[in-house]
Amino acid sequence: MRSNIADAISTFFLEYETPRQVVVKNRRVGVVCRLIQLIVLVYIIGWVFIYEKGYQVTDKAIGSVYTKMKGVGYTKVNGVQRVWDVDDYVFPEQGDASFVVMTNYIMTMGQQQGNCPELPGKHSCQSDEDCEEGDYRRGGHGMLTGKCVSETKTCEVSAWCPVENDLVVPDPPLLMAAENFTLFIKNSITFPMFGIVRSNLVKRVNLRTCVFHEDEAPLCPIFRLGDIVRLSGFNFQELAVQGGAIGILIDWTCDFDWDRKHCLPKYNFHGLYGDGELMSNSSVGYNFRCRIHVTL
Ligand SMILES: *[C@@H]1O[C@H](CO)[C@@H](O)[C@H](O)[C@H]1NC(C)=O
Ligand SMILES: *[C@@H]1O[C@H](CO)[C@@H](O)[C@H](O)[C@H]1NC(C)=O
């Protein structure tokens, strides 16, 4: 027993082990070995360093977006001519990153609170019995007064009168001129980790004259609405009737191995209106109601 322990100790401390190298003089083994080394080298240099840039750090930029529309439109409806400038057709008014440009509208002039008949097709009636006082339907304009109006054969409602007639949507859209309105986008970003600030107002474009074009002027930050709609894969006249949503993605994928002057924005346009199959026909496009007080 004692000698076993002594043996183990002497083996541990007094013996030295080393692997023995064997040189194989064989072509095939040599080639396979070098090939494996080459594959590992190509993987590390080619994929990890050059393609994936595994040695780099990445930083997420923080950015701000500010917009400004320009353009004037004219409409003539029932012999009344109107001028529409930015203040009239952009909602909300102040250079937001998300906003609405009005391209079509239904105007109901001189509305006042009172009692008036519903639209044809909504709450039809033959006599007062068909109109239960106090009844209200979600799609209606107001609460029923209990009267049936004989001229329209619809129930009378307590509402803003006359009620809006949205059964016929103007087509072509009234503000088709919006196709030529321009949108100016001012976008600044910073990469905090690298202490780099960039803006989409690139020196080499002339903001007074340029208009964005995907091939000829890809850096101009002034966009024709018609172009934005076209590049998002839609037809302006079709979209402008019922409305729709479009997203503009400003892509700043920058590689600071190179000079920062190569860090430039890329604009992408995406239609956000669904694929038609999922969208129900009863709620196409985008619309909202607002009340405008005009003082003459
Ligand atoms: C937009 O401008 C072009 C060129 O100036 C013109 O031909 C076109 O009729 C304009 N579109 C609208 C809807 O006014
Ligand atoms: C929606 O309208 C289009 C044409 O206007 C029609 O082809 C389609 O079948 C409609 N879809 C549904 C779900 O009603």
XYZ file of C-alpha atoms and ligand atoms in Angstrom:
324
model
C 0.000 0.000 0.000
C 2.692 2.395 1.041
C 4.819 1.562 -1.944
C 1.806 2.202 -4.239
C 1.456 5.747 -2.959
C 5.205 6.292 -3.196
C 5.106 4.978 -6.765
C 2.282 7.319 -7.691
C 4.085 10.301 -6.186
C 7.332 9.484 -7.914
C 5.448 8.974 -11.213
C 3.746 12.346 -10.847
C 6.835 14.342 -9.922
C 9.734 12.576 -11.481
C 8.481 11.559 -14.885
C 7.986 13.829 -17.897
C 5.743 13.091 -20.827
C 5.899 14.666 -24.246
C 4.042 13.827 -27.477
C 6.168 12.583 -30.264
C 5.806 14.134 -33.640
C 5.699 11.975 -36.689
C 6.456 13.392 -40.094
C 4.393 11.542 -42.678
C 5.926 11.734 -46.064
C 2.762 11.066 -47.983
C 1.393 13.358 -50.665
C -2.225 12.597 -50.118
C -2.136 13.142 -46.351
C -0.149 16.352 -46.884
C -2.618 17.778 -49.398
C -5.647 16.950 -47.231
C -3.992 18.546 -44.218
C -3.116 21.768 -46.087
C -6.579 21.871 -47.610
C -8.214 21.791 -44.192
C -5.924 24.579 -43.009
C -6.766 26.598 -46.093
C -10.516 26.182 -45.546
C -10.220 27.385 -41.962
C -8.135 30.373 -43.066
C -10.536 31.319 -45.857
C -13.461 31.044 -43.456
C -11.851 33.315 -40.874
C -10.538 35.931 -43.281
C -13.257 35.802 -45.882
C -16.395 35.303 -43.888
C -15.662 36.503 -40.366
C -13.475 39.497 -41.262
C -14.358 40.663 -44.739
C -17.997 39.655 -45.107
C -19.421 39.715 -41.591
C -16.852 42.233 -40.365
C -16.634 40.383 -37.086
C -13.943 42.745 -35.843
C -16.273 45.752 -35.998
C -18.583 47.085 -33.350
C -22.047 48.265 -34.321
C -23.970 51.176 -32.942
C -27.627 52.131 -33.332
C -28.145 55.686 -34.498
C -30.517 58.145 -32.896
C -32.249 60.416 -35.363
C -34.740 63.218 -35.808
C -37.095 63.780 -38.716
C -38.717 67.014 -39.750
C -40.920 67.461 -42.810
C -42.271 70.292 -44.884
C -44.776 70.125 -47.750
C -44.972 72.597 -50.584
C -47.530 73.079 -53.312
C -50.839 74.774 -54.052
C -53.939 73.109 -55.445
C -57.113 74.497 -56.971
C -60.532 72.915 -57.025
C -63.772 73.893 -58.645
C -66.817 72.152 -57.196
C -70.341 73.290 -58.126
C -68.894 76.424 -59.661
C -67.039 77.433 -56.491
C -63.300 77.809 -56.920
C -61.051 77.152 -53.953
C -57.354 77.465 -53.277
C -55.678 74.840 -51.135
C -52.299 75.559 -49.645
C -50.179 73.581 -47.190
C -52.137 74.881 -44.222
C -55.362 73.521 -45.702
C -54.338 70.053 -46.800
C -51.683 68.861 -44.306
C -52.757 67.456 -40.937
C -51.332 68.025 -38.362
C -49.817 71.330 -39.394
C -46.354 71.244 -37.820
C -43.681 69.270 -39.702
C -44.373 65.955 -38.011
C -42.666 62.686 -38.940
C -46.126 61.258 -39.550
C -48.794 63.324 -41.261
C -51.740 63.260 -43.639
C -51.943 64.958 -47.028
C -55.522 65.463 -48.115
C -56.121 64.378 -51.709
C -59.887 64.080 -51.788
C -62.735 65.442 -49.719
C -66.456 65.669 -49.242
C -67.475 69.097 -48.038
C -70.773 69.672 -46.278
C -71.276 73.410 -46.121
C -73.135 75.373 -43.468
C -73.851 72.567 -41.027
C -75.835 73.517 -37.939
C -77.228 71.497 -35.098
C -80.837 70.594 -35.684
C -83.194 67.979 -37.084
C -82.928 66.705 -40.643
C -83.575 63.506 -42.631
C -81.016 60.688 -42.781
C -79.368 59.758 -46.061
C -81.243 57.423 -48.408
C -80.472 53.827 -47.500
C -79.863 54.626 -43.846
C -82.923 54.193 -41.632
C -85.508 54.021 -44.422
C -89.127 54.364 -43.348
C -92.695 54.379 -44.578
C -94.285 56.044 -41.577
C -93.389 57.449 -38.161
C -93.823 53.979 -36.666
C -90.635 52.841 -38.397
C -88.629 55.515 -36.610
C -88.420 54.812 -32.898
C -87.570 57.979 -30.997
C -84.139 57.771 -29.326
C -82.953 54.931 -31.527
C -79.373 55.246 -32.742
C -77.355 53.117 -35.111
C -73.580 53.035 -35.280
C -73.444 53.999 -38.936
C -76.032 56.745 -38.536
C -75.585 60.461 -38.147
C -77.590 60.947 -34.968
C -80.459 59.915 -32.728
C -83.890 59.469 -34.288
C -86.537 62.038 -33.446
C -89.393 59.641 -34.170
C -90.469 61.301 -37.404
C -90.417 59.848 -40.897
C -89.604 62.440 -43.570
C -91.833 61.727 -46.543
C -89.655 63.383 -49.253
C -86.595 61.181 -48.596
C -88.438 58.222 -47.015
C -85.849 58.197 -44.221
C -86.112 58.887 -40.507
C -85.356 62.314 -39.148
C -82.271 62.559 -36.925
C -81.032 65.068 -34.426
C -77.615 65.877 -35.834
C -75.339 68.383 -37.524
C -77.530 69.276 -40.494
C -77.548 68.761 -43.379
C -75.931 65.359 -42.798
C -72.817 64.478 -44.756
C -73.404 62.537 -47.937
C -70.485 60.131 -48.278
C -72.282 57.705 -50.582
C -70.501 59.117 -53.610
C -66.750 59.664 -53.344
C -65.335 62.073 -55.966
C -63.356 60.158 -58.593
C -60.972 61.413 -59.994
C -59.922 62.865 -56.634
C -60.507 66.596 -56.213
C -56.954 67.393 -55.177
C -55.252 65.437 -57.936
C -52.787 68.360 -57.970
C -51.250 66.802 -54.853
C -49.358 64.542 -57.244
C -46.992 67.447 -57.891
C -46.737 68.669 -54.297
C -43.295 68.212 -52.815
C -42.197 66.868 -49.485
C -38.946 68.036 -47.935
C -37.474 65.713 -45.321
C -34.789 66.893 -42.938
C -33.199 64.017 -41.103
C -30.272 64.200 -38.699
C -28.757 61.186 -37.028
C -26.010 60.563 -34.564
C -24.003 57.442 -33.835
C -23.226 58.130 -30.160
C -20.596 55.414 -29.783
C -18.505 56.872 -32.607
C -19.364 60.512 -31.933
C -20.478 60.967 -35.543
C -23.365 63.182 -36.624
C -24.751 63.034 -40.158
C -27.571 64.795 -41.947
C -29.426 63.970 -45.150
C -28.783 67.503 -46.448
C -25.758 66.514 -48.473
C -23.540 69.343 -49.749
C -23.429 68.145 -53.317
C -27.194 68.470 -53.933
C -28.765 71.826 -54.654
C -31.862 72.097 -52.493
C -33.235 74.979 -54.565
C -33.571 72.983 -57.739
C -33.356 69.270 -57.042
C -36.168 66.729 -56.972
C -35.572 63.182 -55.814
C -35.158 60.618 -58.533
C -34.182 57.026 -57.754
C -31.400 56.988 -60.393
C -30.555 60.587 -61.206
C -30.928 62.297 -57.832
C -30.989 59.607 -55.133
C -29.665 62.002 -52.481
C -32.086 64.886 -52.996
C -34.312 65.116 -49.892
C -37.195 66.743 -51.790
C -39.772 64.266 -53.043
C -42.710 64.612 -55.419
C -45.731 62.927 -53.822
C -46.467 61.231 -57.143
C -42.980 59.687 -57.119
C -43.327 58.504 -53.533
C -46.566 56.732 -54.380
C -45.120 55.256 -57.584
C -41.994 53.971 -55.821
C -44.111 52.376 -53.127
C -45.759 50.384 -55.893
C -49.067 52.162 -56.220
C -50.920 54.361 -58.681
C -51.430 57.909 -57.436
C -54.862 58.465 -58.898
C -56.176 55.205 -57.435
C -54.636 55.808 -54.035
C -55.767 59.435 -53.876
C -59.473 58.563 -54.139
C -59.764 56.633 -50.870
C -56.396 57.330 -49.268
C -53.715 55.021 -47.986
C -50.578 54.888 -45.900
C -47.009 55.033 -47.163
C -43.841 54.615 -45.135
C -40.499 56.142 -46.062
C -37.510 54.354 -44.645
C -34.266 56.317 -44.513
C -31.548 53.723 -44.374
C -28.253 54.817 -42.841
C -26.147 51.697 -42.944
C -22.672 53.146 -42.549
C -19.251 51.541 -42.419
C -16.809 53.786 -40.583
C -13.809 51.789 -41.778
C -14.164 54.282 -44.625
C -14.305 58.043 -44.412
C -17.558 59.320 -42.921
C -18.352 61.207 -46.138
C -19.370 57.831 -47.578
C -22.039 57.558 -44.892
C -25.096 58.557 -46.927
C -28.820 57.915 -46.630
C -30.793 55.556 -48.840
C -34.507 56.144 -49.250
C -36.974 53.281 -49.446
C -40.692 53.570 -49.970
C -43.239 51.088 -48.745
C -46.969 50.917 -49.261
C -48.658 50.165 -45.941
C -52.110 49.468 -47.286
C -52.356 45.717 -46.893
C -52.512 43.262 -49.745
C -56.184 43.654 -50.591
C -56.935 40.075 -49.691
C -56.962 40.682 -45.967
C -58.502 44.111 -46.168
C -62.260 44.223 -46.078
C -63.897 46.292 -48.795
C -65.987 48.183 -46.299
C -63.004 50.101 -44.960
C -60.696 50.935 -47.815
C -58.052 53.621 -47.544
C -57.827 56.222 -44.860
C -60.213 59.016 -44.006
C -61.250 61.224 -41.151
C -63.720 64.006 -40.478
C -63.021 67.501 -39.321
C -64.992 70.697 -38.884
C -63.568 73.862 -40.335
C -64.804 77.277 -39.277
C -64.423 79.661 -42.159
C -64.688 83.376 -41.548
C -65.179 85.446 -44.648
C -47.765 67.692 -62.631
O -46.762 68.383 -63.356
C -46.569 67.901 -64.671
C -45.359 68.608 -65.256
O -45.287 69.931 -64.854
C -47.837 68.146 -65.465
O -47.678 67.670 -66.786
C -48.975 67.407 -64.790
O -50.191 67.693 -65.448
C -49.093 67.825 -63.325
N -50.075 66.974 -62.677
C -51.195 67.451 -62.112
C -52.114 66.466 -61.542
O -51.459 68.641 -62.088
C -63.395 43.836 -53.027
O -63.585 44.584 -54.229
C -62.946 44.023 -55.355
C -63.148 44.933 -56.550
O -63.695 46.150 -56.204
C -63.528 42.625 -55.626
O -62.865 42.044 -56.734
C -63.318 41.763 -54.396
O -63.927 40.518 -54.598
C -63.902 42.426 -53.157
N -63.564 41.647 -51.980
C -64.441 41.352 -51.030
C -63.935 40.559 -49.889
O -65.609 41.706 -51.095
